XYZ file of C-alpha atoms in Angstrom:
446
model
C 18.222 -34.218 -57.956
C 21.957 -33.906 -57.406
C 23.360 -35.930 -54.484
C 24.773 -33.885 -51.593
C 28.011 -34.636 -49.703
C 28.709 -32.800 -46.412
C 32.309 -32.541 -45.168
C 32.514 -32.518 -41.355
C 35.302 -32.832 -38.813
C 37.253 -30.915 -36.214
C 39.246 -27.812 -37.236
C 42.367 -28.046 -39.429
C 41.889 -31.574 -40.725
C 41.750 -30.392 -44.367
C 38.012 -30.092 -45.057
C 38.402 -26.889 -47.064
C 41.299 -28.353 -49.030
C 39.131 -31.357 -49.904
C 36.241 -29.023 -50.775
C 38.470 -27.081 -53.173
C 39.789 -30.306 -54.678
C 36.289 -31.667 -55.344
C 34.846 -28.419 -56.717
C 37.788 -27.412 -58.916
C 35.900 -28.150 -62.129
C 33.225 -25.568 -61.368
C 34.926 -23.244 -58.969
C 32.722 -20.225 -59.567
C 29.373 -21.550 -58.505
C 28.948 -20.892 -54.942
C 29.650 -19.196 -51.892
C 28.608 -17.954 -48.560
C 25.001 -16.958 -48.325
C 25.273 -13.719 -46.375
C 23.199 -13.686 -43.240
C 22.943 -17.481 -43.226
C 26.417 -18.478 -42.024
C 30.058 -17.618 -42.392
C 31.212 -21.216 -42.045
C 29.046 -23.252 -44.397
C 29.903 -23.181 -48.098
C 28.095 -24.798 -51.016
C 29.814 -25.838 -54.228
C 29.013 -27.741 -57.395
C 31.321 -30.608 -58.317
C 31.482 -33.116 -61.128
C 33.123 -36.513 -61.534
C 32.670 -38.368 -64.782
C 29.192 -37.357 -65.897
C 27.734 -37.259 -62.379
C 27.274 -33.820 -60.816
C 26.892 -33.376 -57.069
C 26.815 -30.670 -54.399
C 29.508 -30.420 -51.704
C 29.007 -28.628 -48.380
C 32.071 -27.409 -46.484
C 31.597 -26.775 -42.754
C 33.534 -25.157 -39.937
C 35.176 -27.058 -37.091
C 32.547 -29.214 -35.383
C 32.063 -29.465 -31.631
C 28.749 -31.312 -31.137
C 28.544 -30.538 -27.414
C 29.393 -26.811 -27.678
C 26.863 -24.804 -25.641
C 28.078 -21.219 -25.867
C 29.519 -18.619 -28.196
C 30.728 -19.029 -31.750
C 31.362 -22.761 -31.318
C 27.679 -23.337 -30.603
C 26.753 -21.452 -33.790
C 29.314 -23.406 -35.811
C 27.941 -26.665 -34.421
C 24.405 -25.611 -35.369
C 25.490 -24.862 -38.942
C 27.286 -28.216 -39.230
C 24.185 -30.024 -37.940
C 22.166 -28.266 -40.641
C 24.656 -29.363 -43.292
C 24.453 -32.962 -42.048
C 20.655 -32.873 -42.118
C 20.650 -31.585 -45.715
C 23.193 -34.132 -46.985
C 22.689 -37.556 -48.548
C 26.148 -38.675 -47.395
C 28.443 -37.367 -44.649
C 32.201 -37.403 -45.235
C 33.813 -37.386 -41.773
C 37.378 -36.095 -42.189
C 40.064 -36.939 -39.601
C 43.786 -36.084 -39.524
C 45.923 -39.142 -40.340
C 49.078 -37.430 -39.085
C 47.575 -35.806 -35.989
C 45.951 -39.049 -34.866
C 42.709 -39.644 -33.016
C 41.362 -37.022 -30.600
C 38.574 -36.777 -28.034
C 36.741 -34.399 -30.376
C 36.812 -37.046 -33.129
C 35.096 -39.430 -30.686
C 32.410 -36.810 -29.944
C 31.706 -36.243 -33.644
C 31.593 -39.988 -34.331
C 29.146 -40.463 -31.456
C 26.878 -37.761 -32.917
C 27.020 -39.268 -36.429
C 26.247 -42.776 -35.153
C 23.299 -41.385 -33.203
C 21.638 -39.669 -36.188
C 22.234 -42.663 -38.467
C 23.174 -40.687 -41.591
C 25.259 -42.665 -44.169
C 28.880 -41.777 -43.352
C 32.309 -42.318 -44.909
C 35.321 -42.057 -42.580
C 38.193 -40.344 -44.385
C 41.765 -40.021 -43.065
C 43.275 -36.982 -44.758
C 47.003 -36.062 -44.992
C 47.851 -39.747 -45.486
C 50.394 -39.288 -48.262
C 53.319 -41.675 -47.880
C 51.810 -43.501 -44.892
C 51.395 -47.246 -44.557
C 47.696 -48.014 -44.440
C 46.731 -50.572 -41.838
C 49.396 -49.498 -39.339
C 49.068 -45.760 -38.663
C 45.342 -45.749 -39.479
C 44.213 -48.637 -37.279
C 43.369 -46.349 -34.332
C 40.554 -44.693 -36.333
C 38.591 -47.973 -36.364
C 37.808 -47.170 -32.718
C 35.252 -44.643 -33.993
C 32.928 -47.453 -35.079
C 32.206 -46.005 -38.524
C 33.543 -48.835 -40.674
C 36.430 -48.734 -43.144
C 38.952 -45.897 -43.049
C 39.608 -44.328 -46.470
C 43.111 -42.872 -46.770
C 43.449 -39.753 -48.950
C 45.563 -36.668 -49.481
C 43.351 -33.747 -50.457
C 46.358 -31.489 -51.004
C 47.912 -33.900 -53.541
C 44.642 -35.301 -54.955
C 45.454 -38.869 -53.873
C 42.410 -41.076 -53.250
C 39.808 -38.330 -53.792
C 38.411 -39.891 -56.950
C 37.989 -43.247 -55.207
C 36.318 -41.478 -52.285
C 33.647 -39.971 -54.549
C 33.147 -43.287 -56.379
C 32.626 -45.040 -53.043
C 30.103 -42.381 -52.016
C 28.172 -42.891 -55.269
C 28.299 -46.669 -54.738
C 26.912 -46.313 -51.210
C 24.094 -44.106 -52.546
C 23.467 -46.545 -55.425
C 24.581 -43.923 -57.938
C 26.714 -44.549 -60.989
C 28.764 -41.813 -62.593
C 26.220 -41.720 -65.401
C 23.540 -39.003 -65.294
C 19.988 -40.036 -64.674
C 17.971 -40.486 -67.817
C 14.715 -38.646 -67.716
C 11.682 -38.973 -69.934
C 10.331 -35.502 -69.227
C 7.352 -34.244 -71.177
C 8.638 -31.197 -73.123
C 5.166 -29.628 -73.028
C 5.332 -29.335 -69.210
C 7.042 -26.205 -67.874
C 9.087 -26.903 -64.740
C 8.842 -23.850 -62.510
C 10.896 -23.143 -59.366
C 9.858 -20.363 -56.995
C 13.058 -19.148 -55.330
C 13.739 -16.500 -52.723
C 14.889 -16.002 -49.173
C 12.790 -16.791 -46.081
C 9.590 -14.869 -45.359
C 9.414 -13.298 -48.794
C 5.990 -14.817 -49.450
C 6.787 -17.987 -51.433
C 4.338 -20.130 -49.462
C 1.606 -17.508 -49.737
C 2.098 -17.250 -53.492
C 2.104 -21.028 -53.974
C -1.006 -21.494 -51.836
C -2.724 -18.715 -53.785
C -1.935 -20.474 -57.054
C -3.056 -23.876 -55.831
C -6.220 -22.395 -54.329
C -7.511 -21.033 -57.619
C -10.443 -22.929 -59.070
C -8.840 -23.244 -62.493
C -5.771 -25.004 -61.083
C -5.618 -28.781 -60.849
C -3.017 -29.898 -58.297
C -1.923 -32.773 -56.117
C 1.127 -33.597 -54.014
C 3.651 -36.199 -55.092
C 6.136 -37.918 -52.786
C 9.476 -36.149 -52.991
C 13.077 -37.127 -52.422
C 14.709 -38.023 -49.125
C 15.009 -34.299 -48.484
C 11.239 -33.860 -48.692
C 11.298 -31.752 -51.837
C 7.861 -31.860 -53.453
C 6.813 -31.370 -57.053
C 3.265 -30.221 -57.682
C 1.788 -30.754 -61.152
C -0.948 -28.295 -62.055
C -2.575 -26.725 -65.062
C -3.528 -23.168 -65.922
C -5.326 -22.023 -69.038
C -4.429 -25.238 -70.854
C -0.705 -25.064 -70.049
C 0.736 -27.805 -67.832
C 3.248 -26.835 -65.159
C 5.298 -28.691 -62.587
C 6.051 -26.612 -59.524
C 9.382 -27.592 -57.947
C 8.804 -26.521 -54.384
C 11.369 -24.722 -52.251
C 8.831 -23.227 -49.847
C 6.164 -24.645 -47.467
C 4.072 -27.648 -48.584
C 6.241 -30.158 -46.708
C 4.686 -32.337 -44.064
C 5.523 -31.124 -40.571
C 7.780 -33.370 -38.554
C 9.678 -34.668 -41.578
C 12.459 -32.083 -41.389
C 14.114 -30.071 -38.665
C 12.474 -26.742 -37.918
C 15.788 -24.934 -38.462
C 16.245 -26.607 -41.840
C 12.689 -25.792 -42.854
C 13.400 -22.098 -42.407
C 15.865 -21.924 -45.264
C 17.595 -24.770 -47.062
C 20.187 -23.630 -49.559
C 20.463 -27.144 -50.964
C 16.758 -27.327 -51.753
C 16.919 -23.986 -53.518
C 19.975 -24.925 -55.611
C 18.486 -28.290 -56.555
C 15.155 -26.707 -57.471
C 16.951 -24.227 -59.750
C 18.928 -27.041 -61.410
C 15.741 -29.030 -62.052
C 13.649 -26.155 -63.400
C 13.088 -24.718 -66.864
C 12.042 -21.339 -65.451
C 12.930 -19.711 -62.106
C 10.578 -17.177 -60.538
C 12.737 -15.077 -58.204
C 10.544 -13.534 -55.522
C 11.776 -10.324 -53.867
C 10.423 -8.482 -50.812
C 9.300 -4.888 -51.452
C 9.723 -4.057 -47.764
C 13.406 -5.069 -47.650
C 14.671 -4.583 -51.201
C 17.414 -6.715 -52.749
C 19.616 -8.552 -50.225
C 22.848 -10.534 -50.624
C 20.868 -13.784 -50.543
C 18.691 -12.574 -53.438
C 21.804 -11.685 -55.450
C 23.433 -15.090 -54.744
C 20.321 -17.010 -55.795
C 19.965 -14.877 -58.937
C 23.650 -15.393 -59.782
C 23.383 -19.168 -59.370
C 20.287 -19.282 -61.606
C 22.089 -17.227 -64.254
C 25.186 -19.467 -64.180
C 22.890 -22.474 -64.500
C 21.433 -20.885 -67.650
C 17.871 -20.813 -66.372
C 15.123 -18.626 -67.822
C 13.980 -16.149 -65.173
C 11.096 -13.916 -64.138
C 11.338 -11.346 -61.315
C 8.392 -10.655 -59.017
C 8.447 -8.082 -56.224
C 5.973 -9.189 -53.549
C 4.181 -7.083 -50.875
C 3.994 -4.161 -53.315
C 0.728 -3.053 -51.674
C 2.444 -2.711 -48.283
C 4.978 0.016 -49.221
C 4.686 3.713 -50.041
C 5.917 5.481 -53.184
C 9.309 6.353 -51.681
C 10.035 2.724 -50.760
C 8.917 1.620 -54.214
C 11.491 3.903 -55.808
C 14.196 2.562 -53.476
C 13.313 -1.026 -54.406
C 13.411 -0.310 -58.127
C 16.767 1.434 -57.757
C 18.220 -1.463 -55.738
C 17.131 -3.936 -58.425
C 18.800 -1.834 -61.131
C 22.066 -1.533 -59.175
C 22.330 -4.979 -57.560
C 20.777 -7.186 -60.256
C 21.861 -5.513 -63.518
C 22.758 -8.940 -64.953
C 19.025 -9.834 -64.949
C 18.029 -7.018 -67.291
C 16.734 -9.661 -69.728
C 14.074 -10.849 -67.233
C 10.562 -9.396 -67.090
C 9.747 -7.782 -63.729
C 6.340 -7.644 -62.017
C 5.044 -5.978 -58.866
C 2.553 -8.174 -57.040
C 0.710 -8.902 -53.812
C 0.396 -12.657 -53.287
C -1.783 -12.112 -50.231
C -4.313 -9.942 -52.105
C -3.890 -11.783 -55.422
C -2.883 -8.624 -57.241
C -0.794 -8.641 -60.428
C -0.488 -12.422 -60.754
C -1.935 -12.705 -64.281
C 0.980 -11.015 -66.100
C 3.434 -13.188 -64.124
C 2.025 -16.307 -65.785
C 2.362 -14.712 -69.219
C 6.018 -13.889 -68.522
C 6.734 -17.432 -67.280
C 5.333 -18.914 -70.507
C 7.227 -16.332 -72.585
C 10.511 -17.031 -70.776
C 10.136 -20.768 -71.407
C 9.306 -20.177 -75.061
C 12.390 -17.951 -75.434
C 14.654 -20.512 -73.721
C 13.507 -23.227 -76.151
C 13.588 -20.967 -79.222
C 14.876 -22.472 -82.477
C 16.884 -20.104 -84.665
C 17.728 -20.917 -88.274
C 21.279 -20.499 -89.558
C 20.337 -18.266 -92.561
C 18.455 -15.812 -90.338
C 21.220 -15.743 -87.727
C 23.862 -15.160 -90.387
C 21.820 -12.373 -91.994
C 21.359 -10.675 -88.598
C 25.087 -11.034 -87.900
C 26.134 -9.453 -91.205
C 23.598 -6.639 -90.769
C 25.021 -5.942 -87.296
C 28.585 -5.868 -88.663
C 27.505 -3.511 -91.453
C 25.853 -1.233 -88.886
C 28.851 -1.305 -86.527
C 32.128 -3.131 -87.144
C 34.077 -4.663 -84.242
C 37.133 -2.767 -83.039
C 40.521 -3.646 -84.443
C 42.624 -5.803 -82.119
C 46.299 -5.076 -82.740
C 47.088 -5.594 -86.445
C 43.873 -7.463 -87.172
C 40.199 -6.590 -87.282
C 37.890 -9.471 -86.362
C 35.925 -10.806 -89.345
C 32.537 -12.307 -88.429
C 31.407 -14.566 -91.268
C 28.392 -16.660 -90.207
C 26.424 -17.837 -87.146
C 24.384 -20.859 -86.132
C 22.566 -22.095 -83.046
C 24.653 -24.210 -80.690
C 22.074 -25.146 -78.066
C 18.846 -24.380 -76.250
C 17.813 -23.703 -72.664
C 19.649 -21.362 -72.639
C 19.984 -20.469 -76.319
C 23.593 -20.538 -77.562
C 24.678 -18.748 -80.737
C 28.032 -19.749 -82.236
C 29.742 -17.142 -84.419
C 32.473 -18.233 -86.848
C 35.143 -16.066 -88.434
C 38.750 -14.906 -88.175
C 40.600 -13.232 -85.287
C 37.483 -13.512 -83.105
C 39.596 -13.621 -79.930
C 39.792 -9.830 -80.335
C 36.005 -9.335 -80.167
C 35.295 -7.292 -77.034
C 32.641 -7.998 -74.421
C 31.002 -4.702 -75.374
C 30.615 -5.846 -78.964
C 29.227 -9.216 -77.803
C 26.581 -7.336 -75.817
C 25.789 -5.314 -78.944
C 25.264 -8.541 -80.904
C 23.219 -10.013 -78.061
C 20.856 -7.027 -78.174
C 20.316 -7.456 -81.923
C 19.632 -11.188 -81.607
C 17.322 -10.701 -78.614
C 15.222 -8.132 -80.438
C 14.936 -10.230 -83.597
C 13.862 -13.433 -81.817
C 12.022 -11.847 -78.846
C 14.229 -13.588 -76.281
C 12.798 -11.920 -73.168
C 13.294 -13.921 -69.979
C 16.222 -16.145 -70.930
C 20.010 -15.766 -70.788
C 21.674 -15.785 -74.219
C 25.206 -17.073 -74.676
C 27.377 -16.079 -77.638
C 30.446 -18.185 -78.432
C 33.183 -17.080 -80.825
C 35.011 -19.710 -82.904
C 38.016 -18.625 -84.933
C 38.710 -20.558 -88.128
C 42.096 -22.293 -88.266
C 44.502 -21.883 -91.172
C 44.929 -25.301 -92.819
C 48.294 -24.200 -94.280
C 49.743 -22.914 -90.984
C 51.794 -26.069 -90.334
C 53.135 -26.143 -93.894
C 54.255 -22.515 -93.644
C 55.997 -23.241 -90.363
C 57.916 -26.103 -91.906
């Protein structure tokens, strides 16, 4: 599981600047989860070969009892509870404030590992201007400048050190025959009911395994000879181990489950249709390259008109998941669950598909013969051969000349041909274009 860093502090100390600095390598992944909060943001970051999740929070007032400040405090407390390490940001130029003391008191009380970071410290003499922050009782003060990128790398390295993490990725000896399955979806969509239904079937063999510090649980089980590992984002956690508010919906648990899975089952609610949260989760899974299956739960509880509305909302709001098989189920009444299993196995098989270079090249040339790419300026792209560049998700690399002029429309055309030939239902497919270089270009220039 990826480690999680939460950035907390009073307003205007530079938390968002630090968040943007840390997540610059993978800017696109993340965002507000509509309906959850306007002030808590989740982003993926990477340093060296170690990936981690960063949570940006709003201004924190631990003792706020009314209005928007109370809600902001609640969201920050959730972020702290979800994190492995808290980064407490103070303003080196603004100096120590009473609010800093309140936040420090709260962090000392909960006992979460914390790094004290003095931002906006460019050009300042450490040990003189920063000595006042030692009053907070949180150990060493780390001087950084998020705006200029000074000290941020050392900050992350220190966080990894404190968590006993190196910047090397964890080596895993996963069994390739086991399908890792994550059930994702917003609260009250029926994830717990579905999981309990699966684990309650006589043909399923299951047992709980201790999870991480965030109480995530993996459940190995077997169905019809196929071994699965369920990466849980729903119920199944022991009561009392996590805050009730966190239990309701943890974005971190969902993102980590998606990252760890081979296949993601996205569960939708037939009574409410597709929401912003559903679209965000689906988008994250797609960017992560995960194979996917869609299941619309509570199908028995809606009339024909609502069913049509749901299907239309899926077509309009999740068009980027057209590759995924869709099923209409009732977890409570155990209706329609059989075909879901078949689609999960198919999606995994497609994600791990091996494609030979001769077949790919033949399919490519046949596609070009059927429909040539559009001319780009003076040149028409020439697609010469293709080979597989990766699995889970499958990557097809196309070589040729002037391929920078190949349009997205033509790439989708090629994708459709490859999908049909290899039966790639349930997995994203990525097509990369590589233009050949002219070995005599430099000589001509000289």
